[in-house]
Short mmCIF file of C-alpha atoms in Angstrom, two decimals:
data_model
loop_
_atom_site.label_atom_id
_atom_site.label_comp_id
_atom_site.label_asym_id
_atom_site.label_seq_id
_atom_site.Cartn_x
_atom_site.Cartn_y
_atom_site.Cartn_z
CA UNK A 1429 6.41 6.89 -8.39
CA UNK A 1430 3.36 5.15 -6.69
CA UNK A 1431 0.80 3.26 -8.18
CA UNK A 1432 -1.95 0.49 -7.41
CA UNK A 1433 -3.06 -2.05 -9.50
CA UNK A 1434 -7.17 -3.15 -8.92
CA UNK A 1435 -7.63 -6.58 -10.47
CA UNK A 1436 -10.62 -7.17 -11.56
CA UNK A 1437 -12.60 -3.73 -12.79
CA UNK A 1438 -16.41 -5.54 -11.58
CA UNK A 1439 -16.67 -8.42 -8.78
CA UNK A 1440 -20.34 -10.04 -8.81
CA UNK A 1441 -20.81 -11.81 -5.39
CA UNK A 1442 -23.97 -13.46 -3.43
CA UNK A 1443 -25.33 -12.19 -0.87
CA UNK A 1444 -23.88 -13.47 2.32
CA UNK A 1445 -20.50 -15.04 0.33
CA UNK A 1446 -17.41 -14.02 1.44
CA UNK A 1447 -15.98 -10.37 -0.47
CA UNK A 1448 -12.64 -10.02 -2.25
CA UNK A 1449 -11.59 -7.07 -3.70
CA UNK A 1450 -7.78 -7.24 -4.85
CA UNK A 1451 -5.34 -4.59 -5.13
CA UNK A 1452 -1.36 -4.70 -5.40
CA UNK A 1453 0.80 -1.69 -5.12
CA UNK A 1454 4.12 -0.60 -6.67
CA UNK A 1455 5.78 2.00 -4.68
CA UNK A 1456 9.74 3.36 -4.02
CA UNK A 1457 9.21 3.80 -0.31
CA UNK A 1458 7.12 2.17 2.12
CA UNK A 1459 3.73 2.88 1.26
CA UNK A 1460 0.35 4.24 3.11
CA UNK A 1461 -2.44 2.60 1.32
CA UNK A 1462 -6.21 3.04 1.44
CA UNK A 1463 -9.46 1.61 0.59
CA UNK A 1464 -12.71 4.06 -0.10
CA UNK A 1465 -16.01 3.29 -1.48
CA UNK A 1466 -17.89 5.65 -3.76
CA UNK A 1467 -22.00 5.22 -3.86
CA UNK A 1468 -23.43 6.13 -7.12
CA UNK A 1469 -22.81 10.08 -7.41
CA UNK A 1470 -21.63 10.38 -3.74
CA UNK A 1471 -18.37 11.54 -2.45
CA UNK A 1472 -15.69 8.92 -1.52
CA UNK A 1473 -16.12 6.97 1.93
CA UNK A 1474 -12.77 6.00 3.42
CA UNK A 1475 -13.25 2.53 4.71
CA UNK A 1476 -10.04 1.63 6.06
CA UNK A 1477 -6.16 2.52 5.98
CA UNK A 1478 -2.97 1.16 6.91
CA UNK A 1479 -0.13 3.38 7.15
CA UNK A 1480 2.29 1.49 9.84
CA UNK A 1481 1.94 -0.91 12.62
CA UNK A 1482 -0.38 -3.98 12.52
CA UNK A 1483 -0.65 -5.25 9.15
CA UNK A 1484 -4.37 -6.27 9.61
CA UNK A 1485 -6.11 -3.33 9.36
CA UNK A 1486 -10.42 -3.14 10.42
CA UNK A 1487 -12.36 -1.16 8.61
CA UNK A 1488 -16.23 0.11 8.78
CA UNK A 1489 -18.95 -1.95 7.78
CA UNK A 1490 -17.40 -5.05 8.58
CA UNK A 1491 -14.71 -4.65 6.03
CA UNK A 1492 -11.16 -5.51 6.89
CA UNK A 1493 -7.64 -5.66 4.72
CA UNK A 1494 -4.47 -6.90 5.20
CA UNK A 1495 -0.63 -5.54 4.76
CA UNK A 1496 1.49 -8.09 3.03
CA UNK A 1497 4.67 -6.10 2.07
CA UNK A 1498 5.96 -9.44 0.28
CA UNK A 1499 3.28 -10.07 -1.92
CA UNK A 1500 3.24 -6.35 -2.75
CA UNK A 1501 -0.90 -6.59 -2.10
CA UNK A 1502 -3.49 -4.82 -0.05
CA UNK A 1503 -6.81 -7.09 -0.92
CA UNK A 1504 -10.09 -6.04 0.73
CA UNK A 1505 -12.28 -8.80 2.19
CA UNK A 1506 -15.73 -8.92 3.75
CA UNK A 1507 -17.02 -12.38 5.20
CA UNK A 1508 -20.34 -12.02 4.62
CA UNK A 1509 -21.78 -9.17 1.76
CA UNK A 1510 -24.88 -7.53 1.97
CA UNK A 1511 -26.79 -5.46 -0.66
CA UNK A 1512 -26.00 -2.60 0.91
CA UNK A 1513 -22.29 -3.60 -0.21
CA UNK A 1514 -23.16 -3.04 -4.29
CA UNK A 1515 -20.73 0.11 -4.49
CA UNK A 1516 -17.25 0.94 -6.58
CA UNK A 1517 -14.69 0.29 -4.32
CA UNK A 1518 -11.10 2.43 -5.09
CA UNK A 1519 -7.80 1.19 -3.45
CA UNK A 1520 -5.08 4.15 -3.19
CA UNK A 1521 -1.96 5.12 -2.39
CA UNK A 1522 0.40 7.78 -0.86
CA UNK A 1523 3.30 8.67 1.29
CA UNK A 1524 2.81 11.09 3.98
CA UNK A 1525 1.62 13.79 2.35
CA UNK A 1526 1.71 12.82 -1.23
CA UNK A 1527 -1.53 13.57 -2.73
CA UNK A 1528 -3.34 10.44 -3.14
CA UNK A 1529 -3.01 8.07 -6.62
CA UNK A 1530 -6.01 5.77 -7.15
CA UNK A 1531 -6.63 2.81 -8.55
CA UNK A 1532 -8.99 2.14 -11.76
CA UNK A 1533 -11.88 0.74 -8.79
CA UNK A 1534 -13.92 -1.86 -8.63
CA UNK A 1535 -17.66 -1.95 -9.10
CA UNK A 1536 -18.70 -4.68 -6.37
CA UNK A 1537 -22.34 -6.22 -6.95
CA UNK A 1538 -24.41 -8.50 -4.44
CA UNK A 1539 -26.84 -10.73 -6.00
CA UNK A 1540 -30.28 -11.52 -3.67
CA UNK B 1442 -19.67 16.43 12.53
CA UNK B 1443 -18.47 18.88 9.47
CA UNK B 1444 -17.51 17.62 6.26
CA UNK B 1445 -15.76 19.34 3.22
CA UNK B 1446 -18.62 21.28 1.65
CA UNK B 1447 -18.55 21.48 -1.90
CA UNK B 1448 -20.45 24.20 -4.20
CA UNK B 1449 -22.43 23.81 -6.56
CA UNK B 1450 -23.65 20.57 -6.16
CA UNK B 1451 -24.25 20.30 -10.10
CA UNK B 1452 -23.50 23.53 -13.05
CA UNK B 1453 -24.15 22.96 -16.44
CA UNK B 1454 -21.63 25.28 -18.69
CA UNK B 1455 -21.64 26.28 -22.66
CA UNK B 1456 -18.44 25.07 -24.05
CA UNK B 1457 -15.89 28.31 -24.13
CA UNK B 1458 -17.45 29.53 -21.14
CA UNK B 1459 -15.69 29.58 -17.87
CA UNK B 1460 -16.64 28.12 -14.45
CA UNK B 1461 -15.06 28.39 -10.56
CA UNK B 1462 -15.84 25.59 -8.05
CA UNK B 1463 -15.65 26.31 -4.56
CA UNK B 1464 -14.83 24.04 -1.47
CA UNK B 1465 -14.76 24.53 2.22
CA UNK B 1466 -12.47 22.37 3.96
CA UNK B 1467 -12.80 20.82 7.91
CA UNK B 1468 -12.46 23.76 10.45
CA UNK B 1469 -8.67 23.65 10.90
CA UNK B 1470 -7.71 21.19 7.91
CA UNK B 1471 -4.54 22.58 6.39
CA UNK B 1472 -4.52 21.06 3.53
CA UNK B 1473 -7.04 21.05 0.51
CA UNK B 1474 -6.97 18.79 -2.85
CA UNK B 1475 -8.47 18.71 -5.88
CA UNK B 1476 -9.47 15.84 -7.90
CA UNK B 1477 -11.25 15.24 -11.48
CA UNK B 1478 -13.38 11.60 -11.96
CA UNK B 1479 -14.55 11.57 -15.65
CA UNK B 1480 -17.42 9.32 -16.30
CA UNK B 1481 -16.36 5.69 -15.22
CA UNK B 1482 -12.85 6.47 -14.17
CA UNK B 1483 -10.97 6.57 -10.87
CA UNK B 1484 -10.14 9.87 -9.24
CA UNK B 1485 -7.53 12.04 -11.35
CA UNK B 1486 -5.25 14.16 -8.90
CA UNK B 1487 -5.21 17.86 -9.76
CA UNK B 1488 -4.02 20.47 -7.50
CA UNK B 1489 -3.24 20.55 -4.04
CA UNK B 1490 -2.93 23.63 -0.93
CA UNK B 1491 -1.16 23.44 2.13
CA UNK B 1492 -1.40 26.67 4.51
CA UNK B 1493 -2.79 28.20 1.25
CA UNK B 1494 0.48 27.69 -0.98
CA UNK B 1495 0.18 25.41 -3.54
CA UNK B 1496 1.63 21.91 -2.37
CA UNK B 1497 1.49 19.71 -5.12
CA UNK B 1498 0.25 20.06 -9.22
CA UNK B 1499 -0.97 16.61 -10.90
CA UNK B 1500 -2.56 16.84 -14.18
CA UNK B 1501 -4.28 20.35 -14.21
CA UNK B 1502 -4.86 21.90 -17.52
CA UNK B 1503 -3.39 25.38 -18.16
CA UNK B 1504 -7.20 26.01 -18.43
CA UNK B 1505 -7.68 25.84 -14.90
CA UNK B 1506 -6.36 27.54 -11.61
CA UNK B 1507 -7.10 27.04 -8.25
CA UNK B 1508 -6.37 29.21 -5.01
CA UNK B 1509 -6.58 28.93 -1.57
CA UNK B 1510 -8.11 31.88 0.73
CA UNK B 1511 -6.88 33.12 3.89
CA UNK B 1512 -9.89 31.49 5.32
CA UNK B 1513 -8.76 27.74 3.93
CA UNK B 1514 -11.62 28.15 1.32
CA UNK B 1515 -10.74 26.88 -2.00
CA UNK B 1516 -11.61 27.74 -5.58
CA UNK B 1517 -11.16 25.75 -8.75
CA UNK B 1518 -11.13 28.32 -11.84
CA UNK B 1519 -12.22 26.40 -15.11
CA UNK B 1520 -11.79 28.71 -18.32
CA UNK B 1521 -12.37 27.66 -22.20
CA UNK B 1522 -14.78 25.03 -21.25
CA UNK B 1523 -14.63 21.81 -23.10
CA UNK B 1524 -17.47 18.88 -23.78
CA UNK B 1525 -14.48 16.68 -21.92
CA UNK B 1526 -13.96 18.92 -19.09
CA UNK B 1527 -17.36 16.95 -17.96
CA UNK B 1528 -16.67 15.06 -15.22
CA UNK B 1529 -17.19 15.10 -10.91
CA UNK B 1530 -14.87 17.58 -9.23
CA UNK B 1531 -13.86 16.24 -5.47
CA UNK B 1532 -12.34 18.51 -2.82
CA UNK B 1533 -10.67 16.96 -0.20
CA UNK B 1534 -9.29 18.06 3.02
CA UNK B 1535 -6.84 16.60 6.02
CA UNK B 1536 -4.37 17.66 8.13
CA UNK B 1537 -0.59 16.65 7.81
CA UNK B 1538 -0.50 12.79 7.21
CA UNK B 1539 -3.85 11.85 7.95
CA UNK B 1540 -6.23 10.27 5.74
CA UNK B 1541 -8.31 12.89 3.17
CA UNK B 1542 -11.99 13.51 4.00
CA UNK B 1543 -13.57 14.23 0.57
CA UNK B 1544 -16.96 16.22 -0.36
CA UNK B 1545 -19.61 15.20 -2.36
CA UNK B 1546 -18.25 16.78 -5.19
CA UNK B 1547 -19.94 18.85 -8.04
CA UNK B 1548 -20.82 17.33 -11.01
CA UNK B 1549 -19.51 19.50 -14.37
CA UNK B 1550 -21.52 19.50 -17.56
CA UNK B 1551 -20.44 21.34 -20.74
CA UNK B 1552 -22.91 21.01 -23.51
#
């Protein structure tokens, strides 16, 4: 079974400080794992994925995560957050075509 | 560039009464999901349709059924409505391995 782990349920950051969003994984097989954002009663956004390859992955809107298969983790960073960033952030997982298990999200907000 | 339409946007239902949610995939996505986000809560997997077979079955309630057309449409068939059957309702669509585009998703309220 797959599952991801979101610590940390609301991250409260500055504007223009440095975002971290964590998430760690648990899965049998070698995992694909995702990051979407959700805007208040919108759809979800996929932001980024990595399924093989480089374990840095690039994202939209500046966001970027990184692959480390020995720490079990797929944290999100931004360098710099803007308001536009306040959103609930969901890190997921699948394999192939697996249907998709989320996390419990994060609610990210940027203080002015 | 298309996304997965979702319909209705919003439906307020009677409990005991009975509701069907429709989606409309990406021209030539394969594959449709289903997913139920209660008030606060992540994303709950469903019901899934591959070539219009059901693929995969997550935590769907006997309540409900869901069927895929022969157009790739999708429906999501609620029966015996209940207060906590309140909650958004996100269709998604993809093709083999790729990453799932989701709607906007219709927002459920039984009062």
């Amino acid at each position: 079974a797959q599952s991801v782990t979101q610590l940390g349920s609301h991250v409260s950051v500055s504007e223009g400080a440095l975002v971290l969003l964590r998430c760690n994984y648990s899965s049998s097989v070698p995992p694909y794992l995702f990051w979407y954002v959700q805007y208040p009663n919108q759809g979800l956004q996929l932001l980024l994925k990595y399924t093989t390859g480089a374990t840095l992955v690039k994202g939209i809107n500046g966001f970027e995560a990184e692959f480390k298969k020995s720490e079990t983790s797929f944290h999100l960073t931004k360098p710099s957050a803007h308001m536009s960033d306040a959103a609930e952030y969901f890190c997921a997982v699948s394999r192939g075509n697996t249907p998709l298990v989320f996390g419990k999200g994060t609610r990210l907000s940027v203080i002015a | 560039a298309a996304g997965v339409i979702q319909s209705p946007r919003h439906l307020i239902k009677e409990k005991r009464e009975t509701a069907t949610l429709k989606c409309y995939p990406i021209p030539r996505h394969d594959t449709v999901y289903w997913y139920q986000q209660g008030p606060g809560q992540d994303p709950q997997f469903l019901i899934s349709f591959y070539e219009k077979m059901q693929s995969d079955k997550g935590s769907i309630p006997d309540r409900f059924s869901a069927q895929q057309f022969s157009d790739y449409h999708s429906e999501l068939n609620m029966s015996s409505l209940e207060l906590g059957d309140s909650a958004l309702y996100f269709c998604a669509s993809s093709l083999p391995s790729r990453p799932l585009v989701f709607g906007q998703g219709t927002r459920l309220t039984v009062v």
